[in-house]
Coordinates of C-alpha atoms and ligand atoms in Angstrom, one line a residue:
X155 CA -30.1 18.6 -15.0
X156 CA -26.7 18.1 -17.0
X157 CA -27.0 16.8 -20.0
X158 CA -23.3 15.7 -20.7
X159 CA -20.8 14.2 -18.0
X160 CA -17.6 16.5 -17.4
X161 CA -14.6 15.2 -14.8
X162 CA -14.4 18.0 -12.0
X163 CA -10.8 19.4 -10.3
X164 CA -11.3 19.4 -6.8
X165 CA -8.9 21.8 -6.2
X166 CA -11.0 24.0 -8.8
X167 CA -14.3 23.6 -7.3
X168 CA -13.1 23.7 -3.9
X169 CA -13.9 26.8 -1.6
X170 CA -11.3 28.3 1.3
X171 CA -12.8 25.8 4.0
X172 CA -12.8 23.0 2.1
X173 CA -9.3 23.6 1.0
X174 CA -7.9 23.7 4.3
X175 CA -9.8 20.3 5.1
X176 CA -7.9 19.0 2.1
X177 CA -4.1 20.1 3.3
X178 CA -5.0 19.3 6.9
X179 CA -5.9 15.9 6.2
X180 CA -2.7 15.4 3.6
X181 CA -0.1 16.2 6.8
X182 CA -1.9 13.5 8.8
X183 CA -1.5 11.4 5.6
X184 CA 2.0 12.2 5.1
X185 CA 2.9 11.3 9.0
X186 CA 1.4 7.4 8.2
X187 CA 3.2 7.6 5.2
X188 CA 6.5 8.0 6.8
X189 CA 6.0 5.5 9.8
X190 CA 4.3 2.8 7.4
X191 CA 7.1 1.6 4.6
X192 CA 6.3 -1.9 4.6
X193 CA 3.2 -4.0 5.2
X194 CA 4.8 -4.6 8.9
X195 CA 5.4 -1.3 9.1
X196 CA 1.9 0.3 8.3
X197 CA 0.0 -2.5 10.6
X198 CA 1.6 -1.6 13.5
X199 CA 0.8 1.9 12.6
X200 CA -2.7 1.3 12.3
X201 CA -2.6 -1.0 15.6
X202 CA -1.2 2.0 17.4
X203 CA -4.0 4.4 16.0
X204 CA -7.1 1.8 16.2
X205 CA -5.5 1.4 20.3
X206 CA -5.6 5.3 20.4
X207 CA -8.8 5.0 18.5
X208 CA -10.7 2.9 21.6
X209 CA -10.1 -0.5 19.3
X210 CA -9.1 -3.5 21.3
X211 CA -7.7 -7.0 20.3
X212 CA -9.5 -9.4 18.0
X213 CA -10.6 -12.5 19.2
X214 CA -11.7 -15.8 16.9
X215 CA -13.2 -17.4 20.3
X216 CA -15.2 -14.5 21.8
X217 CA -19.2 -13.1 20.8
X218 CA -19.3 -10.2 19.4
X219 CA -21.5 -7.3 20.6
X220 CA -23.0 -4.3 18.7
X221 CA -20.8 -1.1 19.2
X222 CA -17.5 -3.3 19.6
X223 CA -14.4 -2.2 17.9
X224 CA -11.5 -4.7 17.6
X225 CA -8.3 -5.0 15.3
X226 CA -7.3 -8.5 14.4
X227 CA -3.3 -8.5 13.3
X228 CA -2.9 -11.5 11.2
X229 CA 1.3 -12.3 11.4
X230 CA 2.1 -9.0 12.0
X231 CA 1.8 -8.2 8.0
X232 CA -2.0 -7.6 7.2
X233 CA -4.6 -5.8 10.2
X234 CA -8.2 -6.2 9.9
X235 CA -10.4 -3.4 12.0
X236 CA -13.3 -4.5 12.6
X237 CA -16.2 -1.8 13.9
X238 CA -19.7 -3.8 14.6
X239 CA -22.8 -1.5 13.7
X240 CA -26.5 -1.6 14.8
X241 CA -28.0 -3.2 12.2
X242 CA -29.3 -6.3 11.6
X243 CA -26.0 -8.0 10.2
X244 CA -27.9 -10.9 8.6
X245 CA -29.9 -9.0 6.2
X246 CA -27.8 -5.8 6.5
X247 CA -24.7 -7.6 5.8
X248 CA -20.9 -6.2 5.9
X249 CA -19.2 -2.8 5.0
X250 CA -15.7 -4.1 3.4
X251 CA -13.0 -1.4 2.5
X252 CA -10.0 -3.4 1.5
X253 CA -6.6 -1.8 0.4
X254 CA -2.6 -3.1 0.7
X255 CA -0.2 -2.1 2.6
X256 CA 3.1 -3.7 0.7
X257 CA 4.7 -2.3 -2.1
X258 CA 7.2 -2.7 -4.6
X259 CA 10.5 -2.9 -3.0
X260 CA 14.5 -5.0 -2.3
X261 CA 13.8 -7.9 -0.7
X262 CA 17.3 -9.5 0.7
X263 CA 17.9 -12.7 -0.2
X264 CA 18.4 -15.5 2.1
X265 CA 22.1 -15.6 2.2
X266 CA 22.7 -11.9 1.0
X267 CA 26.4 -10.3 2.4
X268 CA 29.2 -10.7 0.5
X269 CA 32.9 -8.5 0.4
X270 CA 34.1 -8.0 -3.1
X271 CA 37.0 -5.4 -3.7
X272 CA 37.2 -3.7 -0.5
X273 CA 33.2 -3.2 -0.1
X274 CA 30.1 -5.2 1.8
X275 CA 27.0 -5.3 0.0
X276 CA 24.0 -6.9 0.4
X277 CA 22.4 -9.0 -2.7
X278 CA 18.3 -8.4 -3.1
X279 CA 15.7 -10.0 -4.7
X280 CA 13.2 -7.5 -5.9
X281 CA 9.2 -7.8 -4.9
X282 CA 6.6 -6.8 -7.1
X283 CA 6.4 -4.9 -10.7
X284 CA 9.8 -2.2 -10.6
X285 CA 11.6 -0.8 -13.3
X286 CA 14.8 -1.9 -11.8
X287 CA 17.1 1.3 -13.1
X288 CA 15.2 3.3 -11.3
X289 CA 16.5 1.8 -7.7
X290 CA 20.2 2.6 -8.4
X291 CA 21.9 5.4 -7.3
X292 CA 19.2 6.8 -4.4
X293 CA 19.4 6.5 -0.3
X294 CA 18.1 3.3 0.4
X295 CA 16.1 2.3 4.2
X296 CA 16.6 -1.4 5.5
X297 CA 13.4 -2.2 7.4
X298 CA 12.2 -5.8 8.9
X299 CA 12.6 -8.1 11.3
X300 CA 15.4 -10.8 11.8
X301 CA 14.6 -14.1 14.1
X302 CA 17.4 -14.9 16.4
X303 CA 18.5 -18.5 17.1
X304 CA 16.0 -19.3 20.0
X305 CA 13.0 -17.6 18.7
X306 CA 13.8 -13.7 19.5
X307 CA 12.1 -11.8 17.0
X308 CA 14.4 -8.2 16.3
X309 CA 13.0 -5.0 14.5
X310 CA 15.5 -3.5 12.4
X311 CA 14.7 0.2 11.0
X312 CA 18.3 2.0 9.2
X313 CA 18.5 4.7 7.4
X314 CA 15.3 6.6 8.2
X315 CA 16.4 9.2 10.7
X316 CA 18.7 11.8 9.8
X317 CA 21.1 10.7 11.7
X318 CA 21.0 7.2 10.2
X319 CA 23.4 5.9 7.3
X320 CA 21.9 4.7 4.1
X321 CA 22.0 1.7 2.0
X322 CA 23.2 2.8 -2.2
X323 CA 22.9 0.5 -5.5
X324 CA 25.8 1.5 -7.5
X325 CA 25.1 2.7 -11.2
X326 CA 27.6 3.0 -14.0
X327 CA 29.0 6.4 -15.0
X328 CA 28.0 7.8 -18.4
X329 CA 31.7 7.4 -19.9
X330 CA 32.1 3.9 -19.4
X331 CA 27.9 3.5 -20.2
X332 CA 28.0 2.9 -24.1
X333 CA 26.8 -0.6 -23.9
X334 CA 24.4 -0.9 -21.3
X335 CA 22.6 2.4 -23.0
X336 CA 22.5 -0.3 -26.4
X337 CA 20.1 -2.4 -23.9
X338 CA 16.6 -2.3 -23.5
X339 CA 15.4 -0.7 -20.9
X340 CA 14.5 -4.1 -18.8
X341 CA 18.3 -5.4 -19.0
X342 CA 19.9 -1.8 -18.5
X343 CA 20.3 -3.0 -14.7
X344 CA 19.6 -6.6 -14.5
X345 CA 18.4 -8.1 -11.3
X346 CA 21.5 -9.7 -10.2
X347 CA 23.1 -6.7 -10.3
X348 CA 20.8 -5.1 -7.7
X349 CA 23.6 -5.1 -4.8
X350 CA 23.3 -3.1 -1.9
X351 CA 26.5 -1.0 0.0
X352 CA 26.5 -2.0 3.5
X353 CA 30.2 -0.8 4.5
X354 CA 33.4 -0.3 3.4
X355 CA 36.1 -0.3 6.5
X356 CA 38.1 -3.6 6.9
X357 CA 39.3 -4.7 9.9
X358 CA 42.8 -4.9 10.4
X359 CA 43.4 -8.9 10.0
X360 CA 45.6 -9.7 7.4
X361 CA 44.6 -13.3 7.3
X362 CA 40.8 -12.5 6.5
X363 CA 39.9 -12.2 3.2
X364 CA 36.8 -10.3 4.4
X365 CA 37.5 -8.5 6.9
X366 CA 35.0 -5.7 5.7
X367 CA 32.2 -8.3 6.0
X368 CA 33.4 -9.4 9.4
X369 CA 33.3 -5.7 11.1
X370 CA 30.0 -5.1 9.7
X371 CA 28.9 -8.2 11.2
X372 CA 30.3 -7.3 14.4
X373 CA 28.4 -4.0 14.4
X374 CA 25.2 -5.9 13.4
X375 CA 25.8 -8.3 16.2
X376 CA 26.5 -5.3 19.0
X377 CA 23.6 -3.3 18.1
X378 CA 21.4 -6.6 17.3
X379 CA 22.9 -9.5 18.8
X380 CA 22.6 -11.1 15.5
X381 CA 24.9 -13.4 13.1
X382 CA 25.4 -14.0 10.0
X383 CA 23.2 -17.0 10.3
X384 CA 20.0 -15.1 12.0
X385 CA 20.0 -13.6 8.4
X386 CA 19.0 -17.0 7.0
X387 CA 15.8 -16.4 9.0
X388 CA 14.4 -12.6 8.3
X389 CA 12.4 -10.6 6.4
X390 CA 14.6 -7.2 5.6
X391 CA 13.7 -5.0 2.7
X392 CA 15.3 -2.1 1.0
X393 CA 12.8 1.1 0.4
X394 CA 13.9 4.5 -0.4
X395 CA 15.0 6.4 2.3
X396 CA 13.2 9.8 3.7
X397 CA 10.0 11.4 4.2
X398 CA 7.0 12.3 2.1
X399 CA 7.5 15.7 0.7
X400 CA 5.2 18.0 -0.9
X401 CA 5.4 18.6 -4.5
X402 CA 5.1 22.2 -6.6
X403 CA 5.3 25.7 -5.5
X404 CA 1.7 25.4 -4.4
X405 CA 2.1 22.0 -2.4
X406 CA -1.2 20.7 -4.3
X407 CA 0.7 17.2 -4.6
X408 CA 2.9 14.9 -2.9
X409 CA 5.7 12.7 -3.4
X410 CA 6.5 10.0 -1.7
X411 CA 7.4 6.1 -1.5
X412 CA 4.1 3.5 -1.1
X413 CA 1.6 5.6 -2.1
X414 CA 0.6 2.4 -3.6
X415 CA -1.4 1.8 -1.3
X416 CA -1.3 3.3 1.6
X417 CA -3.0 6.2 -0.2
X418 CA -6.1 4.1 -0.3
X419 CA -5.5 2.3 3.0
X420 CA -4.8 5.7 5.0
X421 CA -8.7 7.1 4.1
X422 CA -10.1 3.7 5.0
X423 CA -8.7 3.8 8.5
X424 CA -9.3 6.9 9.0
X425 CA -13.6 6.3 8.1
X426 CA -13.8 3.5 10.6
X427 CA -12.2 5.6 13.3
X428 CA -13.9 8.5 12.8
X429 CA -17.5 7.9 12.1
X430 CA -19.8 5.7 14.1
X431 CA -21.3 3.9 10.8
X432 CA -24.8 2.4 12.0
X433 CA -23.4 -0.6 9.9
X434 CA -20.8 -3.0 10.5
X435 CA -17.3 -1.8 8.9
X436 CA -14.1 -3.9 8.3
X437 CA -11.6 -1.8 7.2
X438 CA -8.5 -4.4 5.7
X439 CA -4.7 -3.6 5.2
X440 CA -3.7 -6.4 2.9
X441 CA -0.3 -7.7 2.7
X442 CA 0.7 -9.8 -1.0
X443 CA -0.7 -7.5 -3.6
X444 CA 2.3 -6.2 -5.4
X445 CA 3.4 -10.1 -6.0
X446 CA -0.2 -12.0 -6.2
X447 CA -1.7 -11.9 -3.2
X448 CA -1.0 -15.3 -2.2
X449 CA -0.2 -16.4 1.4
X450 CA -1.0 -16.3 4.9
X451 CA -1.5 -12.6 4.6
X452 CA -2.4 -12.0 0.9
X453 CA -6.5 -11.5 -0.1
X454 CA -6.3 -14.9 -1.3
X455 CA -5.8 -16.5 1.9
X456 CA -9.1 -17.7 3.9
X457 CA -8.8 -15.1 6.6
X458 CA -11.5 -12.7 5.6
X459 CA -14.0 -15.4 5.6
X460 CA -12.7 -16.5 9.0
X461 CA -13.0 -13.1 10.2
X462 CA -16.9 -12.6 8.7
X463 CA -17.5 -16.0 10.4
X464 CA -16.8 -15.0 13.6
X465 CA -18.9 -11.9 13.2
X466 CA -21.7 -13.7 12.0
X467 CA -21.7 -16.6 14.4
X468 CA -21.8 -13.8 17.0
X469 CA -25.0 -12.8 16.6
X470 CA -26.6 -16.1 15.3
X471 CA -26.3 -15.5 11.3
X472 CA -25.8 -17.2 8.7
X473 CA -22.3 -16.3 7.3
X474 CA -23.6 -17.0 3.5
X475 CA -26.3 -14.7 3.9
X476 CA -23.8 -12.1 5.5
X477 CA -21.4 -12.4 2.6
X478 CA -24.1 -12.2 0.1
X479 CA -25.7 -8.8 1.9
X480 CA -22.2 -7.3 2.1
X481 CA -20.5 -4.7 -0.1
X482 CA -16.7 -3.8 -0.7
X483 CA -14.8 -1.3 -2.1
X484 CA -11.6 -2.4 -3.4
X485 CA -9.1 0.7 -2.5
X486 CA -6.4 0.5 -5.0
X487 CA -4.2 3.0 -6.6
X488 CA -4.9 3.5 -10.5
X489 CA -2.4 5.0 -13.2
X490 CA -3.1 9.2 -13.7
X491 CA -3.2 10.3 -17.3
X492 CA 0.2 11.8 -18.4
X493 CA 0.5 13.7 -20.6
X494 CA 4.3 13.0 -21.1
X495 CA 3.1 9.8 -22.2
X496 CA 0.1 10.3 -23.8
X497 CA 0.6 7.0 -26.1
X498 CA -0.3 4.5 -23.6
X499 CA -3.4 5.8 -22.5
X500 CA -7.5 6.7 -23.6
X501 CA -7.8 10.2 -23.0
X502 CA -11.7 10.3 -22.8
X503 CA -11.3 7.3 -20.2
X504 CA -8.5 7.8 -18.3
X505 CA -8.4 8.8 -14.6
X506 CA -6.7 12.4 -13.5
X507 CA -4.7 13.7 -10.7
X508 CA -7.0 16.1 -9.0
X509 CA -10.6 14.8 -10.0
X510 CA -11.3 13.1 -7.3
X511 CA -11.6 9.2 -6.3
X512 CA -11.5 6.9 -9.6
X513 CA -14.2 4.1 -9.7
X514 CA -13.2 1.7 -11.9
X515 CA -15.9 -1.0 -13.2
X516 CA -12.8 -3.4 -13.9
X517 CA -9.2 -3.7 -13.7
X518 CA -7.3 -6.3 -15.8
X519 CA -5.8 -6.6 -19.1
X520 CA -6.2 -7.9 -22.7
X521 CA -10.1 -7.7 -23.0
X522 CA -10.6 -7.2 -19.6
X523 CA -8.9 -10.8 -18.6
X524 CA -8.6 -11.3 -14.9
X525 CA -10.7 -9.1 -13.2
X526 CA -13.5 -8.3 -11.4
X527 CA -16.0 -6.2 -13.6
X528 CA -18.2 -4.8 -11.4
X529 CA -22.6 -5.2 -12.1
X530 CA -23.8 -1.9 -13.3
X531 CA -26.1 -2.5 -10.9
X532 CA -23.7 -1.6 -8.0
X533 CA -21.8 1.0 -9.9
X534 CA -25.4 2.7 -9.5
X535 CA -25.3 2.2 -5.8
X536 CA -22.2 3.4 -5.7
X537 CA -22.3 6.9 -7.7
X538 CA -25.6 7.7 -5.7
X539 CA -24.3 7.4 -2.5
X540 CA -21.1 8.8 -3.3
X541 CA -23.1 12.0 -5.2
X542 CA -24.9 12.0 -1.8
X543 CA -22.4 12.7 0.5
X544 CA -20.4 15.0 -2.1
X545 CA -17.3 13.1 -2.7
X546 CA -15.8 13.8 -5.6
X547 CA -15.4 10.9 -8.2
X548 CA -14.5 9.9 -11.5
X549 CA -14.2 6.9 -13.8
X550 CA -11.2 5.7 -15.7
X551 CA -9.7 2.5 -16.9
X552 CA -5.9 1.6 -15.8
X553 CA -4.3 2.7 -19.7
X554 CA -5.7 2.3 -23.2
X555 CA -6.5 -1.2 -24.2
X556 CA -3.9 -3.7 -25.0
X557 CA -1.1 -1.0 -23.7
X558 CA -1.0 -3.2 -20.4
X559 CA -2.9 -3.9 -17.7
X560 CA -2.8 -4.5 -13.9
X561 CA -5.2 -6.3 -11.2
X562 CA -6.5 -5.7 -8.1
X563 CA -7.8 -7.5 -4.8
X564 CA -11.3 -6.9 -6.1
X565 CA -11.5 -10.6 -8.1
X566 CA -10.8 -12.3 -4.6
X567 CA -13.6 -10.8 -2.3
X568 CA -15.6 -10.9 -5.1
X569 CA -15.3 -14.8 -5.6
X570 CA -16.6 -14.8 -1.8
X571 CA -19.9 -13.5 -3.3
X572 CA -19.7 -9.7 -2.0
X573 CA -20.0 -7.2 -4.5
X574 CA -17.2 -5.1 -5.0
X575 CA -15.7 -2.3 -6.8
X576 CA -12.6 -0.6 -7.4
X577 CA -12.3 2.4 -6.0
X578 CA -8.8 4.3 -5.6
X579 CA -6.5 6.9 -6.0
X580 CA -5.0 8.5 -9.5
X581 CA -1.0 7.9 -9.3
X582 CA 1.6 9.5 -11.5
X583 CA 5.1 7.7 -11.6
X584 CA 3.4 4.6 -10.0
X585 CA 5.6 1.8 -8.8
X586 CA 9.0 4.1 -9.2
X587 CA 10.6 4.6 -5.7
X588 CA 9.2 8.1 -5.3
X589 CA 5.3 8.2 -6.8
X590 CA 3.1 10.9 -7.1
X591 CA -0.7 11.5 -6.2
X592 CA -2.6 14.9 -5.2
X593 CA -3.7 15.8 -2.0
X594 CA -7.3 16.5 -3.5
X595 CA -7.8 12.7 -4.3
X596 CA -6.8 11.3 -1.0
X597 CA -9.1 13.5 0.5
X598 CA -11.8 12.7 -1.8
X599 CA -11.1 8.9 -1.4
X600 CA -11.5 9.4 2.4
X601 CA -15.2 11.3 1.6
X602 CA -15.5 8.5 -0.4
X603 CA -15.1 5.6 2.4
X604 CA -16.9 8.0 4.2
X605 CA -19.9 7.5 2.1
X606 CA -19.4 4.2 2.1
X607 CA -19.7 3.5 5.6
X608 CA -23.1 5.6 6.2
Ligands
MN112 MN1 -1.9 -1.3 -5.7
MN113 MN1 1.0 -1.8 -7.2

């Protein structure tokens, strides 16, 4: 018996075989990673791999049988796989694994090209939590959708294959930089200022004042068939450009945009395709997180009950007693001690790159406002089954008290009634355009779903 708890390395306690699982799984990782950029993005991913996976289309209307797998793709932003089990779902309930798929990025803005001084940019509104210096001067991606005049819906991707021009926010050189290094650190680059290069060859028209504007809308409208006034009516977003790269000599880490959460949502998808749980499992790829989770798609919205509903009315239960028989894990990303900035954070309860899955009782900020607190009761549940399978785990909070905070989706499924618990993955860097996690944790948070699902 040990006496006293000590956080494990993975990596350290990790033999040959086990290390190869680890790498292996982290390339299949990085590949979602680079096809999943933004909550439209990563569903259709996971659509394409739950079609691969035998999982076919999501019905409200139809009766669910055992062994059925089906994805439900709510507006194209937030996927729901849904995998029905043998057991009793009345008194056996539902396996939930809910992460998000959206993070911090550029929005455009609704009206957003403008010509100034010989160059086209494009203005953004930024969505969720970014230090906003940090997004000028890198290769930008422009991914979304715009709606043509008559309902044509058009899938724009630049600046992700080599071959692709990029999108820039212009910073301002050191020389001419005494002021803005006077500011603090949240006005260095203010919001307005966030303007995207689009092009800078003018047409030649002497009479138009914009002529730079106007050829870049022509090459819009060859390759799109789209004007300026289709803008009015898309969702585009700037996210850094490129691929997921390993980090250090060793490649024990790896750096990339989204990790947040797609670190968490990649081991969920990956449990419910690859083990035959004998319970039912609905594996969720929110969209909303990173700005509230309100909406259509957000963890807010009624969907999930709608979805449970359905399950339950298929085999003659009573949703309330579903809900209150089901469990969920929460897979969110959590903050990684640093020891660059020690300041912020508790270092006997503070989560570490390496050490597996963190399980955090609750979220939140200023005396645990806002969040979740999971019973000790299920916490229990939890470390025994996870101990059980051998995923690796530790415990954490998000920084030391009063130094911040930060929520979860946990609070919403658990105001359905469904015990939940955050569960995630140690990030350094979070919430800057390239983050940081190891390839030890994702693996240990897919042992960890896993564990869940058995
Ligand atoms: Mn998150
Ligand atoms: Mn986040």
């Amino acid at each position: 018996m040990d006496l006293k708890y000590e956080r494990k390395n993975v990596y350290k306690i990790s033999d040959k075989d086990q290390l190869e699982k680890i790498y292996a799984f982290s390339e299949d990782y990085k590949k979602f990673l680079d096809s999943s950029k933004t909550e439209r993005d990563a569903s259709h991913t996971a659509k394409k791999l739950a079609e691969e996976n035998g999982f076919t289309p999501f019905s409200f209307s139809e009766k669910l049988k055992k062994g059925d797998k089906r994805y439900f793709i709510n507006r194209d932003k937030n996927i729901f796989l849904i995998r029905v089990g043998e057991k009793d779902i009345a008194t056996d309930g539902i396996r939930i694994m809910v992460a998000h798929v959206d993070s911090p990025r550029l929005d455009l803005k609704p009206n957003p090209m403008y010509e100034e001084s010989g160059i086209c940019y494009l203005k953004t509104h930024y969505y969720g939590g970014i230090k906003k210096y940090q997004w000028t001067a890198i290769p930008l991606a422009l991914h979304g959708v715009v709606m043509l005049k008559g309902g044509k819906k058009v899938d724009v991707c630049i600046g992700e294959d080599d071959s692709d021009p990029v999108f820039y926010i212009t910073d301002l050189l050191p020389h001419l930089a005494g002021e803005q290094m006077k500011k603090s650190a949240d006005k260095i680059i203010e919001g307005e200022s966030l303007n995207a290069i689009i092009g800078g060859l003018p047409e030649d028209d002497e009479e138009d004042k914009e002529s730079v504007k106007t050829a870049i809308l022509k090459l819009l409208n060859g390759k799109y068939g789209l004007t300026e006034a289709d803008l009015l009516c898309s969702e585009l977003c700037l996210v850094p450009a490129g691929k997921a790269r390993d980090v250090g000599l060793d490649r024990a880490l790896i750096s990339a945009y989204g990790h947040d959460d797609k670190v968490c949502a990649y081991p969920e998808m990956r449990a419910i395709f690859d083990y035959d749980s004998p319970h039912t499992v609905i594996a969720i790829f929110a969209d909303k997180e990173e700005v509230g989770s309100d909406g259509t798609t957000g963890m807010q919205s009624k969907v999930i009950n709608d979805v449970i509903d359905t399950i339950a009315y298929s085999f003659g239960a009573n949703p309330i007693e579903v809900r209150y028989n089901s469990k969920c894990i929460s897979a969110d990303v959590t903050a990684g001690y640093d020891p660059s900035y020690s300041s912020v954070f508790d270092k006997r309860n503070s989560t570490y790159v390496s050490c597996g899955a963190a399980v955090q009782k609750y979220t939140g900020a200023r005396g645990k406002s806002s969040t979740n607190d999971a019973p000790a009761e299920y916490i229990g549940w939890i470390r025994d089954i996870f101990d059980d399978y051998g995923a690796i785990w530790q415990t954490g909070e998000l920084g030391a008290i009063d130094a911040g905070g930060g929520g979860t989706v946990a609070k919403h499924v658990a105001n359905l009634g469904i015990d939940t618990i955050d569960v995630g993955v140690p990030v350094l860097s979070m919430h800057a355009p390239y983050e940081i996690i190891s390839k030890a944790d994702v693996y240990s948070m897919y042992l960890c779903c896993l564990a869940f699902c058995k």
